Amino acid sequence: MLANPYYIGQVTFRGVHYPGKHEPLIDSERFERVQYVLQAHNYAGEKQFSHNHYLKGSLFCGICGSRLGISYSRNGAGDVYDYFYCLGRQRNKHSCSMRATRVSRVERLIERHYVAIQLPPERITETRLSLGEALAIRRRESGAEEDVQKLRIARLTDERARLLRLHYADAVSVDLFAQEQRRITLELENARRHLEEITLAFDVIENHMERALQLAEDRHAAYVDADDAVRRLFNQAFFDKLILHQDGAVTHELAEPFKLLLDPTLPDQLSGGFDGDSVQSDALPVERDLSTHNEKDLAGDCEAHCSNVSVLVGAAGLEPATGRL
């Protein structure tokens, strides 16, 4: 229901979106944020209604790679014991030898893991300087990119208006109109997304970068002091996976942007990736007739030309996804 375009003033007939006569209930930006939040609810794969725990969905088995689930057992005296267990072993006990581990022990192991991956102050300083230099170059390079995308948006907007006039004049079939409408909408979203990345206020990017570096430096203290809800957000923001091994060791797969910030080769990558002419040629998309390109081509076009710096600020900024609008 919350994905219905009626909220932004559109009606749908046979798969085609038309401007409605009603007033939009919300603006397009808020509607897109709602769609993002709906997707984010399933980000870590946890079921919120059953056996909820802030580590659930983030933990994986160090033997077979399956997710860890949580189980509650009650003894004869009525005492309840909670465990993390391997879902792969539950499905086939011969496929994995991972034993169940008390929840309290896993919580302590994850807390200690935050200490182990703390960034030293000198590394924070080096990364801050390298990113600052990279952003300065992007400021200078963004002007031409912005002009290209504005022209692209203007051309597509005019094309959409002409298509609508042809549709009202019964000059195109409904099927062809729907196909072309989807194509133009996709290309417009692609161009607007690219323009948004280009025109992000650089002071906002720098602010997010600084907040990320502060989190990378002080994350253990912040994690220990946080409540369960915030700990869940920390784990989802920092890690794609927290991997628990049978001997109590913890390893991880970092999520962006921290995968980038914690990469020891980051200063070298920035000094090479933002070097003069190479940035100019790689960053600017070639203006061409996009009507011959399908959705797969357009997705590749966006991936190839998106800002090198934009990985630092995702769809929801640096904070992990929440249900807050």
PDB file of C-alpha atoms in Angstrom:
ATOM      1  CA  MET A   1       0.000   0.000   0.000  1.00  0.00           C
ATOM      2  CA  LEU A   2       2.758   2.465   0.911  1.00  0.00           C
ATOM      3  CA  ALA A   3       4.340   1.884  -2.512  1.00  0.00           C
ATOM      4  CA  ASN A   4       1.242   3.169  -4.348  1.00  0.00           C
ATOM      5  CA  PRO A   5       2.104   6.192  -6.570  1.00  0.00           C
ATOM      6  CA  TYR A   6      -1.334   7.641  -5.692  1.00  0.00           C
ATOM      7  CA  TYR A   7       0.454   9.316  -2.770  1.00  0.00           C
ATOM      8  CA  ILE A   8       2.437  11.527  -5.200  1.00  0.00           C
ATOM      9  CA  GLY A   9      -0.494  12.473  -7.415  1.00  0.00           C
ATOM     10  CA  GLN A  10      -0.396   9.639  -9.944  1.00  0.00           C
ATOM     11  CA  VAL A  11      -2.909   6.988 -10.911  1.00  0.00           C
ATOM     12  CA  THR A  12      -2.151   3.637 -12.538  1.00  0.00           C
ATOM     13  CA  PHE A  13      -4.143   2.062 -15.366  1.00  0.00           C
ATOM     14  CA  ARG A  14      -2.985  -1.168 -17.036  1.00  0.00           C
ATOM     15  CA  GLY A  15       0.534  -0.659 -15.750  1.00  0.00           C
ATOM     16  CA  VAL A  16       0.779   2.949 -16.994  1.00  0.00           C
ATOM     17  CA  HIS A  17       1.174   5.890 -14.594  1.00  0.00           C
ATOM     18  CA  TYR A  18      -0.898   9.001 -15.372  1.00  0.00           C
ATOM     19  CA  PRO A  19      -1.022  12.397 -13.647  1.00  0.00           C
ATOM     20  CA  GLY A  20      -4.060  12.278 -11.361  1.00  0.00           C
ATOM     21  CA  LYS A  21      -6.615  15.023 -10.772  1.00  0.00           C
ATOM     22  CA  HIS A  22      -6.161  14.767  -7.002  1.00  0.00           C
ATOM     23  CA  GLU A  23      -3.637  16.736  -4.986  1.00  0.00           C
ATOM     24  CA  PRO A  24      -0.489  14.752  -4.090  1.00  0.00           C
ATOM     25  CA  LEU A  25      -0.606  13.598  -0.481  1.00  0.00           C
ATOM     26  CA  ILE A  26       3.184  13.813  -0.094  1.00  0.00           C
ATOM     27  CA  ASP A  27       6.057  15.078  -2.229  1.00  0.00           C
ATOM     28  CA  SER A  28       8.190  12.778  -4.386  1.00  0.00           C
ATOM     29  CA  GLU A  29      11.225  13.063  -2.122  1.00  0.00           C
ATOM     30  CA  ARG A  30       9.350  11.812   0.944  1.00  0.00           C
ATOM     31  CA  PHE A  31       7.734   9.050  -1.139  1.00  0.00           C
ATOM     32  CA  GLU A  32      11.190   7.833  -2.200  1.00  0.00           C
ATOM     33  CA  ARG A  33      12.346   7.927   1.414  1.00  0.00           C
ATOM     34  CA  VAL A  34       9.377   5.749   2.379  1.00  0.00           C
ATOM     35  CA  GLN A  35      10.359   3.211  -0.294  1.00  0.00           C
ATOM     36  CA  TYR A  36      13.908   3.213   1.046  1.00  0.00           C
ATOM     37  CA  VAL A  37      12.721   2.608   4.610  1.00  0.00           C
ATOM     38  CA  LEU A  38      10.435  -0.231   3.481  1.00  0.00           C
ATOM     39  CA  GLN A  39      13.419  -1.916   1.856  1.00  0.00           C
ATOM     40  CA  ALA A  40      15.671  -1.179   4.844  1.00  0.00           C
ATOM     41  CA  HIS A  41      13.383  -3.074   7.225  1.00  0.00           C
ATOM     42  CA  ASN A  42      14.668  -6.275   5.639  1.00  0.00           C
ATOM     43  CA  TYR A  43      18.298  -5.084   5.389  1.00  0.00           C
ATOM     44  CA  ALA A  44      19.838  -7.577   7.802  1.00  0.00           C
ATOM     45  CA  GLY A  45      17.298 -10.307   7.140  1.00  0.00           C
ATOM     46  CA  GLU A  46      15.933 -10.427  10.674  1.00  0.00           C
ATOM     47  CA  LYS A  47      12.295 -11.101  11.568  1.00  0.00           C
ATOM     48  CA  GLN A  48      11.303  -8.365  13.989  1.00  0.00           C
ATOM     49  CA  PHE A  49       8.331 -10.285  15.389  1.00  0.00           C
ATOM     50  CA  SER A  50      10.183 -13.365  16.654  1.00  0.00           C
ATOM     51  CA  HIS A  51      13.195 -13.813  18.973  1.00  0.00           C
ATOM     52  CA  ASN A  52      14.428 -10.277  18.420  1.00  0.00           C
ATOM     53  CA  HIS A  53      18.028  -9.432  19.377  1.00  0.00           C
ATOM     54  CA  TYR A  54      20.283  -6.616  18.213  1.00  0.00           C
ATOM     55  CA  LEU A  55      22.871  -9.077  16.808  1.00  0.00           C
ATOM     56  CA  LYS A  56      20.361 -11.211  14.942  1.00  0.00           C
ATOM     57  CA  GLY A  57      20.741 -10.893  11.185  1.00  0.00           C
ATOM     58  CA  SER A  58      24.342  -9.676  11.443  1.00  0.00           C
ATOM     59  CA  LEU A  59      25.959 -12.913  12.713  1.00  0.00           C
ATOM     60  CA  PHE A  60      27.238 -15.671  10.432  1.00  0.00           C
ATOM     61  CA  CYS A  61      28.784 -19.085  11.056  1.00  0.00           C
ATOM     62  CA  GLY A  62      32.573 -19.236  10.727  1.00  0.00           C
ATOM     63  CA  ILE A  63      32.424 -22.850   9.526  1.00  0.00           C
ATOM     64  CA  CYS A  64      29.699 -23.082   6.877  1.00  0.00           C
ATOM     65  CA  GLY A  65      28.824 -19.396   6.346  1.00  0.00           C
ATOM     66  CA  SER A  66      25.144 -19.707   7.270  1.00  0.00           C
ATOM     67  CA  ARG A  67      23.345 -17.113   9.370  1.00  0.00           C
ATOM     68  CA  LEU A  68      23.099 -17.626  13.099  1.00  0.00           C
ATOM     69  CA  GLY A  69      19.637 -17.832  14.603  1.00  0.00           C
ATOM     70  CA  ILE A  70      18.649 -17.390  18.234  1.00  0.00           C
ATOM     71  CA  SER A  71      16.972 -19.999  20.424  1.00  0.00           C
ATOM     72  CA  TYR A  72      15.509 -19.942  23.939  1.00  0.00           C
ATOM     73  CA  SER A  73      15.494 -23.086  26.087  1.00  0.00           C
ATOM     74  CA  ARG A  74      13.828 -23.598  29.465  1.00  0.00           C
ATOM     75  CA  ASN A  75      15.093 -26.113  32.022  1.00  0.00           C
ATOM     76  CA  GLY A  76      13.052 -28.027  34.590  1.00  0.00           C
ATOM     77  CA  ALA A  77      13.355 -25.189  37.111  1.00  0.00           C
ATOM     78  CA  GLY A  78      11.886 -22.728  34.629  1.00  0.00           C
ATOM     79  CA  ASP A  79      15.159 -20.904  33.932  1.00  0.00           C
ATOM     80  CA  VAL A  80      15.510 -19.628  30.359  1.00  0.00           C
ATOM     81  CA  TYR A  81      18.793 -19.946  28.456  1.00  0.00           C
ATOM     82  CA  ASP A  82      19.421 -18.180  25.164  1.00  0.00           C
ATOM     83  CA  TYR A  83      21.803 -19.355  22.440  1.00  0.00           C
ATOM     84  CA  PHE A  84      22.986 -18.386  18.985  1.00  0.00           C
ATOM     85  CA  TYR A  85      23.044 -21.438  16.727  1.00  0.00           C
ATOM     86  CA  CYS A  86      23.945 -22.157  13.092  1.00  0.00           C
ATOM     87  CA  LEU A  87      20.924 -22.331  10.794  1.00  0.00           C
ATOM     88  CA  GLY A  88      22.940 -24.447   8.347  1.00  0.00           C
ATOM     89  CA  ARG A  89      23.597 -27.060  11.036  1.00  0.00           C
ATOM     90  CA  GLN A  90      19.916 -27.005  11.965  1.00  0.00           C
ATOM     91  CA  ARG A  91      18.989 -27.858   8.371  1.00  0.00           C
ATOM     92  CA  ASN A  92      21.640 -30.587   8.115  1.00  0.00           C
ATOM     93  CA  LYS A  93      23.582 -31.476  11.249  1.00  0.00           C
ATOM     94  CA  HIS A  94      26.195 -33.341   9.193  1.00  0.00           C
ATOM     95  CA  SER A  95      27.064 -30.250   7.125  1.00  0.00           C
ATOM     96  CA  CYS A  96      28.444 -28.120   9.981  1.00  0.00           C
ATOM     97  CA  SER A  97      30.033 -28.739  13.378  1.00  0.00           C
ATOM     98  CA  MET A  98      29.366 -25.277  14.844  1.00  0.00           C
ATOM     99  CA  ARG A  99      28.116 -25.568  18.426  1.00  0.00           C
ATOM    100  CA  ALA A 100      25.513 -23.266  19.949  1.00  0.00           C
ATOM    101  CA  THR A 101      26.960 -20.365  21.962  1.00  0.00           C
ATOM    102  CA  ARG A 102      25.360 -18.471  24.827  1.00  0.00           C
ATOM    103  CA  VAL A 103      24.091 -15.052  23.785  1.00  0.00           C
ATOM    104  CA  SER A 104      25.889 -13.263  26.632  1.00  0.00           C
ATOM    105  CA  ARG A 105      29.245 -14.685  25.482  1.00  0.00           C
ATOM    106  CA  VAL A 106      28.651 -13.622  21.890  1.00  0.00           C
ATOM    107  CA  GLU A 107      27.754 -10.109  23.060  1.00  0.00           C
ATOM    108  CA  ARG A 108      31.081  -9.853  24.929  1.00  0.00           C
ATOM    109  CA  LEU A 109      33.010 -11.179  21.927  1.00  0.00           C
ATOM    110  CA  ILE A 110      31.482  -8.557  19.634  1.00  0.00           C
ATOM    111  CA  GLU A 111      32.254  -5.782  22.126  1.00  0.00           C
ATOM    112  CA  ARG A 112      35.906  -6.863  22.197  1.00  0.00           C
ATOM    113  CA  HIS A 113      35.956  -7.032  18.407  1.00  0.00           C
ATOM    114  CA  TYR A 114      35.161  -3.328  18.233  1.00  0.00           C
ATOM    115  CA  VAL A 115      38.391  -2.696  20.174  1.00  0.00           C
ATOM    116  CA  ALA A 116      40.400  -4.863  17.787  1.00  0.00           C
ATOM    117  CA  ILE A 117      39.409  -2.830  14.730  1.00  0.00           C
ATOM    118  CA  GLN A 118      39.912   0.620  16.254  1.00  0.00           C
ATOM    119  CA  LEU A 119      41.746   3.034  13.936  1.00  0.00           C
ATOM    120  CA  PRO A 120      44.885   4.698  15.365  1.00  0.00           C
ATOM    121  CA  PRO A 121      44.874   8.535  15.495  1.00  0.00           C
ATOM    122  CA  GLU A 122      47.672   8.861  12.929  1.00  0.00           C
ATOM    123  CA  ARG A 123      45.690   6.818  10.417  1.00  0.00           C
ATOM    124  CA  ILE A 124      42.631   9.003  10.993  1.00  0.00           C
ATOM    125  CA  THR A 125      44.741  12.105  10.308  1.00  0.00           C
ATOM    126  CA  GLU A 126      46.209  10.643   7.111  1.00  0.00           C
ATOM    127  CA  THR A 127      42.791   9.589   5.820  1.00  0.00           C
ATOM    128  CA  ARG A 128      41.250  12.959   6.660  1.00  0.00           C
ATOM    129  CA  LEU A 129      43.941  14.801   4.671  1.00  0.00           C
ATOM    130  CA  SER A 130      43.675  12.461   1.675  1.00  0.00           C
ATOM    131  CA  LEU A 131      39.891  12.741   1.496  1.00  0.00           C
ATOM    132  CA  GLY A 132      40.070  16.516   1.854  1.00  0.00           C
ATOM    133  CA  GLU A 133      42.395  16.751  -1.139  1.00  0.00           C
ATOM    134  CA  ALA A 134      40.152  14.431  -3.163  1.00  0.00           C
ATOM    135  CA  LEU A 135      37.075  16.531  -2.394  1.00  0.00           C
ATOM    136  CA  ALA A 136      38.873  19.699  -3.455  1.00  0.00           C
ATOM    137  CA  ILE A 137      39.537  18.147  -6.867  1.00  0.00           C
ATOM    138  CA  ARG A 138      35.911  17.044  -7.152  1.00  0.00           C
ATOM    139  CA  ARG A 139      34.758  20.610  -6.526  1.00  0.00           C
ATOM    140  CA  ARG A 140      36.689  21.754  -9.579  1.00  0.00           C
ATOM    141  CA  GLU A 141      35.556  18.880 -11.769  1.00  0.00           C
ATOM    142  CA  SER A 142      31.831  18.919 -10.974  1.00  0.00           C
ATOM    143  CA  GLY A 143      30.791  21.913 -13.093  1.00  0.00           C
ATOM    144  CA  ALA A 144      30.965  20.253 -16.519  1.00  0.00           C
ATOM    145  CA  GLU A 145      29.288  17.073 -15.256  1.00  0.00           C
ATOM    146  CA  GLU A 146      26.413  19.099 -13.837  1.00  0.00           C
ATOM    147  CA  ASP A 147      25.786  20.817 -17.194  1.00  0.00           C
ATOM    148  CA  VAL A 148      25.706  17.478 -19.034  1.00  0.00           C
ATOM    149  CA  GLN A 149      23.087  16.026 -16.695  1.00  0.00           C
ATOM    150  CA  LYS A 150      20.908  19.164 -16.755  1.00  0.00           C
ATOM    151  CA  LEU A 151      20.810  19.006 -20.556  1.00  0.00           C
ATOM    152  CA  ARG A 152      19.980  15.323 -20.381  1.00  0.00           C
ATOM    153  CA  ILE A 153      17.088  15.949 -17.963  1.00  0.00           C
ATOM    154  CA  ALA A 154      15.714  18.765 -20.138  1.00  0.00           C
ATOM    155  CA  ARG A 155      15.813  16.548 -23.243  1.00  0.00           C
ATOM    156  CA  LEU A 156      14.083  13.649 -21.496  1.00  0.00           C
ATOM    157  CA  THR A 157      11.421  15.916 -19.976  1.00  0.00           C
ATOM    158  CA  ASP A 158      10.611  17.273 -23.434  1.00  0.00           C
ATOM    159  CA  GLU A 159      10.546  13.740 -24.848  1.00  0.00           C
ATOM    160  CA  ARG A 160       8.091  12.665 -22.149  1.00  0.00           C
ATOM    161  CA  ALA A 161       5.797  15.605 -22.913  1.00  0.00           C
ATOM    162  CA  ARG A 162       5.808  14.787 -26.639  1.00  0.00           C
ATOM    163  CA  LEU A 163       5.060  11.135 -25.881  1.00  0.00           C
ATOM    164  CA  LEU A 164       2.088  12.122 -23.723  1.00  0.00           C
ATOM    165  CA  ARG A 165       0.699  14.330 -26.505  1.00  0.00           C
ATOM    166  CA  LEU A 166       0.981  11.418 -28.956  1.00  0.00           C
ATOM    167  CA  HIS A 167      -0.802   9.160 -26.484  1.00  0.00           C
ATOM    168  CA  TYR A 168      -3.683  11.606 -26.023  1.00  0.00           C
ATOM    169  CA  ALA A 169      -3.959  11.841 -29.816  1.00  0.00           C
ATOM    170  CA  ASP A 170      -4.137   8.014 -30.059  1.00  0.00           C
ATOM    171  CA  ALA A 171      -1.003   8.096 -32.223  1.00  0.00           C
ATOM    172  CA  VAL A 172       0.738   5.329 -30.252  1.00  0.00           C
ATOM    173  CA  SER A 173      -0.568   2.072 -28.839  1.00  0.00           C
ATOM    174  CA  VAL A 174      -1.058   1.634 -25.101  1.00  0.00           C
ATOM    175  CA  ASP A 175       1.653  -1.034 -24.983  1.00  0.00           C
ATOM    176  CA  LEU A 176       4.187   1.146 -26.783  1.00  0.00           C
ATOM    177  CA  PHE A 177       3.251   4.136 -24.635  1.00  0.00           C
ATOM    178  CA  ALA A 178       3.763   2.116 -21.437  1.00  0.00           C
ATOM    179  CA  GLN A 179       7.107   0.805 -22.698  1.00  0.00           C
ATOM    180  CA  GLU A 180       8.373   4.262 -23.645  1.00  0.00           C
ATOM    181  CA  GLN A 181       7.051   5.769 -20.422  1.00  0.00           C
ATOM    182  CA  ARG A 182       9.021   3.229 -18.383  1.00  0.00           C
ATOM    183  CA  ARG A 183      12.153   3.879 -20.428  1.00  0.00           C
ATOM    184  CA  ILE A 184      11.960   7.659 -20.056  1.00  0.00           C
ATOM    185  CA  THR A 185      11.166   7.391 -16.342  1.00  0.00           C
ATOM    186  CA  LEU A 186      14.170   5.133 -15.799  1.00  0.00           C
ATOM    187  CA  GLU A 187      16.481   7.437 -17.733  1.00  0.00           C
ATOM    188  CA  LEU A 188      15.181  10.490 -15.867  1.00  0.00           C
ATOM    189  CA  GLU A 189      15.756   8.776 -12.529  1.00  0.00           C
ATOM    190  CA  ASN A 190      19.249   7.871 -13.681  1.00  0.00           C
ATOM    191  CA  ALA A 191      20.037  11.443 -14.720  1.00  0.00           C
ATOM    192  CA  ARG A 192      18.521  13.014 -11.602  1.00  0.00           C
ATOM    193  CA  ARG A 193      20.369  10.593  -9.359  1.00  0.00           C
ATOM    194  CA  HIS A 194      23.612  11.422 -11.121  1.00  0.00           C
ATOM    195  CA  LEU A 195      22.899  15.160 -10.884  1.00  0.00           C
ATOM    196  CA  GLU A 196      22.081  14.839  -7.189  1.00  0.00           C
ATOM    197  CA  GLU A 197      25.403  13.107  -6.579  1.00  0.00           C
ATOM    198  CA  ILE A 198      27.217  15.834  -8.495  1.00  0.00           C
ATOM    199  CA  THR A 199      25.438  18.752  -6.843  1.00  0.00           C
ATOM    200  CA  LEU A 200      25.599  17.524  -3.253  1.00  0.00           C
ATOM    201  CA  ALA A 201      26.792  20.417  -1.155  1.00  0.00           C
ATOM    202  CA  PHE A 202      30.443  19.707  -0.480  1.00  0.00           C
ATOM    203  CA  ASP A 203      30.210  20.998   3.067  1.00  0.00           C
ATOM    204  CA  VAL A 204      27.595  18.281   3.715  1.00  0.00           C
ATOM    205  CA  ILE A 205      29.900  15.633   2.244  1.00  0.00           C
ATOM    206  CA  GLU A 206      32.780  16.894   4.339  1.00  0.00           C
ATOM    207  CA  ASN A 207      30.591  16.867   7.446  1.00  0.00           C
ATOM    208  CA  HIS A 208      29.529  13.264   6.824  1.00  0.00           C
ATOM    209  CA  MET A 209      33.125  12.303   6.131  1.00  0.00           C
ATOM    210  CA  GLU A 210      34.214  13.813   9.431  1.00  0.00           C
ATOM    211  CA  ARG A 211      31.433  12.055  11.336  1.00  0.00           C
ATOM    212  CA  ALA A 212      32.404   8.729   9.759  1.00  0.00           C
ATOM    213  CA  LEU A 213      36.035   9.217  10.734  1.00  0.00           C
ATOM    214  CA  GLN A 214      35.036  10.086  14.290  1.00  0.00           C
ATOM    215  CA  LEU A 215      32.945   6.915  14.471  1.00  0.00           C
ATOM    216  CA  ALA A 216      35.853   4.901  13.106  1.00  0.00           C
ATOM    217  CA  GLU A 217      38.110   6.326  15.810  1.00  0.00           C
ATOM    218  CA  ASP A 218      35.797   6.153  18.849  1.00  0.00           C
ATOM    219  CA  ARG A 219      33.449   3.322  17.898  1.00  0.00           C
ATOM    220  CA  HIS A 220      34.230   0.944  20.781  1.00  0.00           C
ATOM    221  CA  ALA A 221      33.287   3.464  23.477  1.00  0.00           C
ATOM    222  CA  ALA A 222      30.183   4.488  21.534  1.00  0.00           C
ATOM    223  CA  TYR A 223      29.132   0.856  21.045  1.00  0.00           C
ATOM    224  CA  VAL A 224      29.591  -0.106  24.693  1.00  0.00           C
ATOM    225  CA  ASP A 225      27.562   2.911  25.869  1.00  0.00           C
ATOM    226  CA  ALA A 226      24.740   2.363  23.345  1.00  0.00           C
ATOM    227  CA  ASP A 227      21.406   0.683  24.026  1.00  0.00           C
ATOM    228  CA  ASP A 228      20.315  -2.405  22.095  1.00  0.00           C
ATOM    229  CA  ALA A 229      18.562  -0.499  19.306  1.00  0.00           C
ATOM    230  CA  VAL A 230      21.596   1.681  18.619  1.00  0.00           C
ATOM    231  CA  ARG A 231      23.922  -1.330  18.802  1.00  0.00           C
ATOM    232  CA  ARG A 232      21.863  -2.961  16.049  1.00  0.00           C
ATOM    233  CA  LEU A 233      22.316   0.156  13.926  1.00  0.00           C
ATOM    234  CA  PHE A 234      26.059   0.207  14.624  1.00  0.00           C
ATOM    235  CA  ASN A 235      26.436  -3.405  13.533  1.00  0.00           C
ATOM    236  CA  GLN A 236      24.421  -2.884  10.359  1.00  0.00           C
ATOM    237  CA  ALA A 237      26.295   0.331   9.528  1.00  0.00           C
ATOM    238  CA  PHE A 238      29.818  -1.020  10.056  1.00  0.00           C
ATOM    239  CA  PHE A 239      29.495  -4.619   8.905  1.00  0.00           C
ATOM    240  CA  ASP A 240      27.946  -6.613   6.097  1.00  0.00           C
ATOM    241  CA  LYS A 241      28.794  -9.682   8.175  1.00  0.00           C
ATOM    242  CA  LEU A 242      30.050 -10.459  11.671  1.00  0.00           C
ATOM    243  CA  ILE A 243      31.503 -13.964  11.511  1.00  0.00           C
ATOM    244  CA  LEU A 244      31.651 -16.049  14.692  1.00  0.00           C
ATOM    245  CA  HIS A 245      34.148 -18.925  14.855  1.00  0.00           C
ATOM    246  CA  GLN A 246      33.977 -21.968  17.118  1.00  0.00           C
ATOM    247  CA  ASP A 247      37.066 -20.912  19.115  1.00  0.00           C
ATOM    248  CA  GLY A 248      35.482 -17.538  19.951  1.00  0.00           C
ATOM    249  CA  ALA A 249      37.337 -15.547  17.310  1.00  0.00           C
ATOM    250  CA  VAL A 250      35.353 -12.920  15.418  1.00  0.00           C
ATOM    251  CA  THR A 251      36.066 -11.765  11.879  1.00  0.00           C
ATOM    252  CA  HIS A 252      34.044  -9.460   9.654  1.00  0.00           C
ATOM    253  CA  GLU A 253      33.156  -8.121   6.235  1.00  0.00           C
ATOM    254  CA  LEU A 254      32.943  -4.334   6.392  1.00  0.00           C
ATOM    255  CA  ALA A 255      30.120  -2.308   4.860  1.00  0.00           C
ATOM    256  CA  GLU A 256      30.544   0.926   2.940  1.00  0.00           C
ATOM    257  CA  PRO A 257      31.677   3.598   3.636  1.00  0.00           C
ATOM    258  CA  PHE A 258      33.781   2.011   6.370  1.00  0.00           C
ATOM    259  CA  LYS A 259      35.177  -0.597   3.993  1.00  0.00           C
ATOM    260  CA  LEU A 260      36.645   2.347   2.114  1.00  0.00           C
ATOM    261  CA  LEU A 261      37.717   4.373   5.142  1.00  0.00           C
ATOM    262  CA  LEU A 262      39.450   1.419   6.811  1.00  0.00           C
ATOM    263  CA  ASP A 263      41.260   0.279   3.677  1.00  0.00           C
ATOM    264  CA  PRO A 264      45.007   0.786   4.339  1.00  0.00           C
ATOM    265  CA  THR A 265      45.521   1.622   0.650  1.00  0.00           C
ATOM    266  CA  LEU A 266      42.937   4.439   0.666  1.00  0.00           C
ATOM    267  CA  PRO A 267      45.456   7.343   0.494  1.00  0.00           C
ATOM    268  CA  ASP A 268      47.136   5.742  -2.535  1.00  0.00           C
ATOM    269  CA  GLN A 269      43.776   5.066  -4.194  1.00  0.00           C
ATOM    270  CA  LEU A 270      42.700   8.676  -3.755  1.00  0.00           C
ATOM    271  CA  SER A 271      45.960  10.122  -5.037  1.00  0.00           C
ATOM    272  CA  GLY A 272      45.707   7.940  -8.148  1.00  0.00           C
ATOM    273  CA  GLY A 273      41.956   7.927  -8.730  1.00  0.00           C
ATOM    274  CA  PHE A 274      41.565  11.735  -8.676  1.00  0.00           C
ATOM    275  CA  ASP A 275      44.544  12.551 -10.852  1.00  0.00           C
ATOM    276  CA  GLY A 276      43.864  15.329 -13.357  1.00  0.00           C
ATOM    277  CA  ASP A 277      42.926  14.131 -16.828  1.00  0.00           C
ATOM    278  CA  SER A 278      41.937  10.617 -15.753  1.00  0.00           C
ATOM    279  CA  VAL A 279      39.168  12.032 -13.563  1.00  0.00           C
ATOM    280  CA  GLN A 280      37.974  14.341 -16.299  1.00  0.00           C
ATOM    281  CA  SER A 281      37.654  11.583 -18.904  1.00  0.00           C
ATOM    282  CA  ASP A 282      36.235   8.893 -16.615  1.00  0.00           C
ATOM    283  CA  ALA A 283      33.771  11.061 -14.709  1.00  0.00           C
ATOM    284  CA  LEU A 284      31.960  12.733 -17.602  1.00  0.00           C
ATOM    285  CA  PRO A 285      29.303  10.663 -19.372  1.00  0.00           C
ATOM    286  CA  VAL A 286      29.170  10.795 -23.149  1.00  0.00           C
ATOM    287  CA  GLU A 287      26.048  12.547 -24.424  1.00  0.00           C
ATOM    288  CA  ARG A 288      24.250  10.151 -26.752  1.00  0.00           C
ATOM    289  CA  ASP A 289      20.780   9.002 -27.752  1.00  0.00           C
ATOM    290  CA  LEU A 290      19.729   6.852 -24.816  1.00  0.00           C
ATOM    291  CA  SER A 291      16.515   5.710 -26.444  1.00  0.00           C
ATOM    292  CA  THR A 292      18.344   2.689 -27.906  1.00  0.00           C
ATOM    293  CA  HIS A 293      19.574   1.508 -24.498  1.00  0.00           C
ATOM    294  CA  ASN A 294      17.705  -0.922 -22.281  1.00  0.00           C
ATOM    295  CA  GLU A 295      17.445  -0.923 -18.496  1.00  0.00           C
ATOM    296  CA  LYS A 296      20.590  -3.049 -18.099  1.00  0.00           C
ATOM    297  CA  ASP A 297      22.590  -0.591 -20.209  1.00  0.00           C
ATOM    298  CA  LEU A 298      21.342   2.337 -18.139  1.00  0.00           C
ATOM    299  CA  ALA A 299      22.266   0.651 -14.879  1.00  0.00           C
ATOM    300  CA  GLY A 300      25.779   0.150 -16.217  1.00  0.00           C
ATOM    301  CA  ASP A 301      25.923   3.781 -17.320  1.00  0.00           C
ATOM    302  CA  CYS A 302      25.115   4.975 -13.810  1.00  0.00           C
ATOM    303  CA  GLU A 303      27.650   2.631 -12.239  1.00  0.00           C
ATOM    304  CA  ALA A 304      30.357   3.784 -14.614  1.00  0.00           C
ATOM    305  CA  HIS A 305      29.837   7.520 -14.180  1.00  0.00           C
ATOM    306  CA  CYS A 306      28.767   8.050 -10.582  1.00  0.00           C
ATOM    307  CA  SER A 307      30.934  10.298  -8.440  1.00  0.00           C
ATOM    308  CA  ASN A 308      33.980   8.654  -6.906  1.00  0.00           C
ATOM    309  CA  VAL A 309      33.275  10.449  -3.655  1.00  0.00           C
ATOM    310  CA  SER A 310      29.573   9.622  -3.419  1.00  0.00           C
ATOM    311  CA  VAL A 311      30.298   6.216  -1.857  1.00  0.00           C
ATOM    312  CA  LEU A 312      30.930   8.144   1.363  1.00  0.00           C
ATOM    313  CA  VAL A 313      27.305   9.275   1.532  1.00  0.00           C
ATOM    314  CA  GLY A 314      24.738   6.628   0.643  1.00  0.00           C
ATOM    315  CA  ALA A 315      21.015   6.907   0.196  1.00  0.00           C
ATOM    316  CA  ALA A 316      20.455   7.523   3.897  1.00  0.00           C
ATOM    317  CA  GLY A 317      23.683   9.362   4.638  1.00  0.00           C
ATOM    318  CA  LEU A 318      26.175   7.763   6.988  1.00  0.00           C
ATOM    319  CA  GLU A 319      23.631   6.631   9.546  1.00  0.00           C
ATOM    320  CA  PRO A 320      22.392   3.051   9.188  1.00  0.00           C
ATOM    321  CA  ALA A 321      18.874   2.692   7.879  1.00  0.00           C
ATOM    322  CA  THR A 322      16.136   3.403  10.397  1.00  0.00           C
ATOM    323  CA  GLY A 323      12.376   3.574  10.346  1.00  0.00           C
ATOM    324  CA  ARG A 324      12.450   7.315  10.918  1.00  0.00           C
ATOM    325  CA  LEU A 325      11.159   9.515   8.114  1.00  0.00           C
TER     326      LEU A 325
END
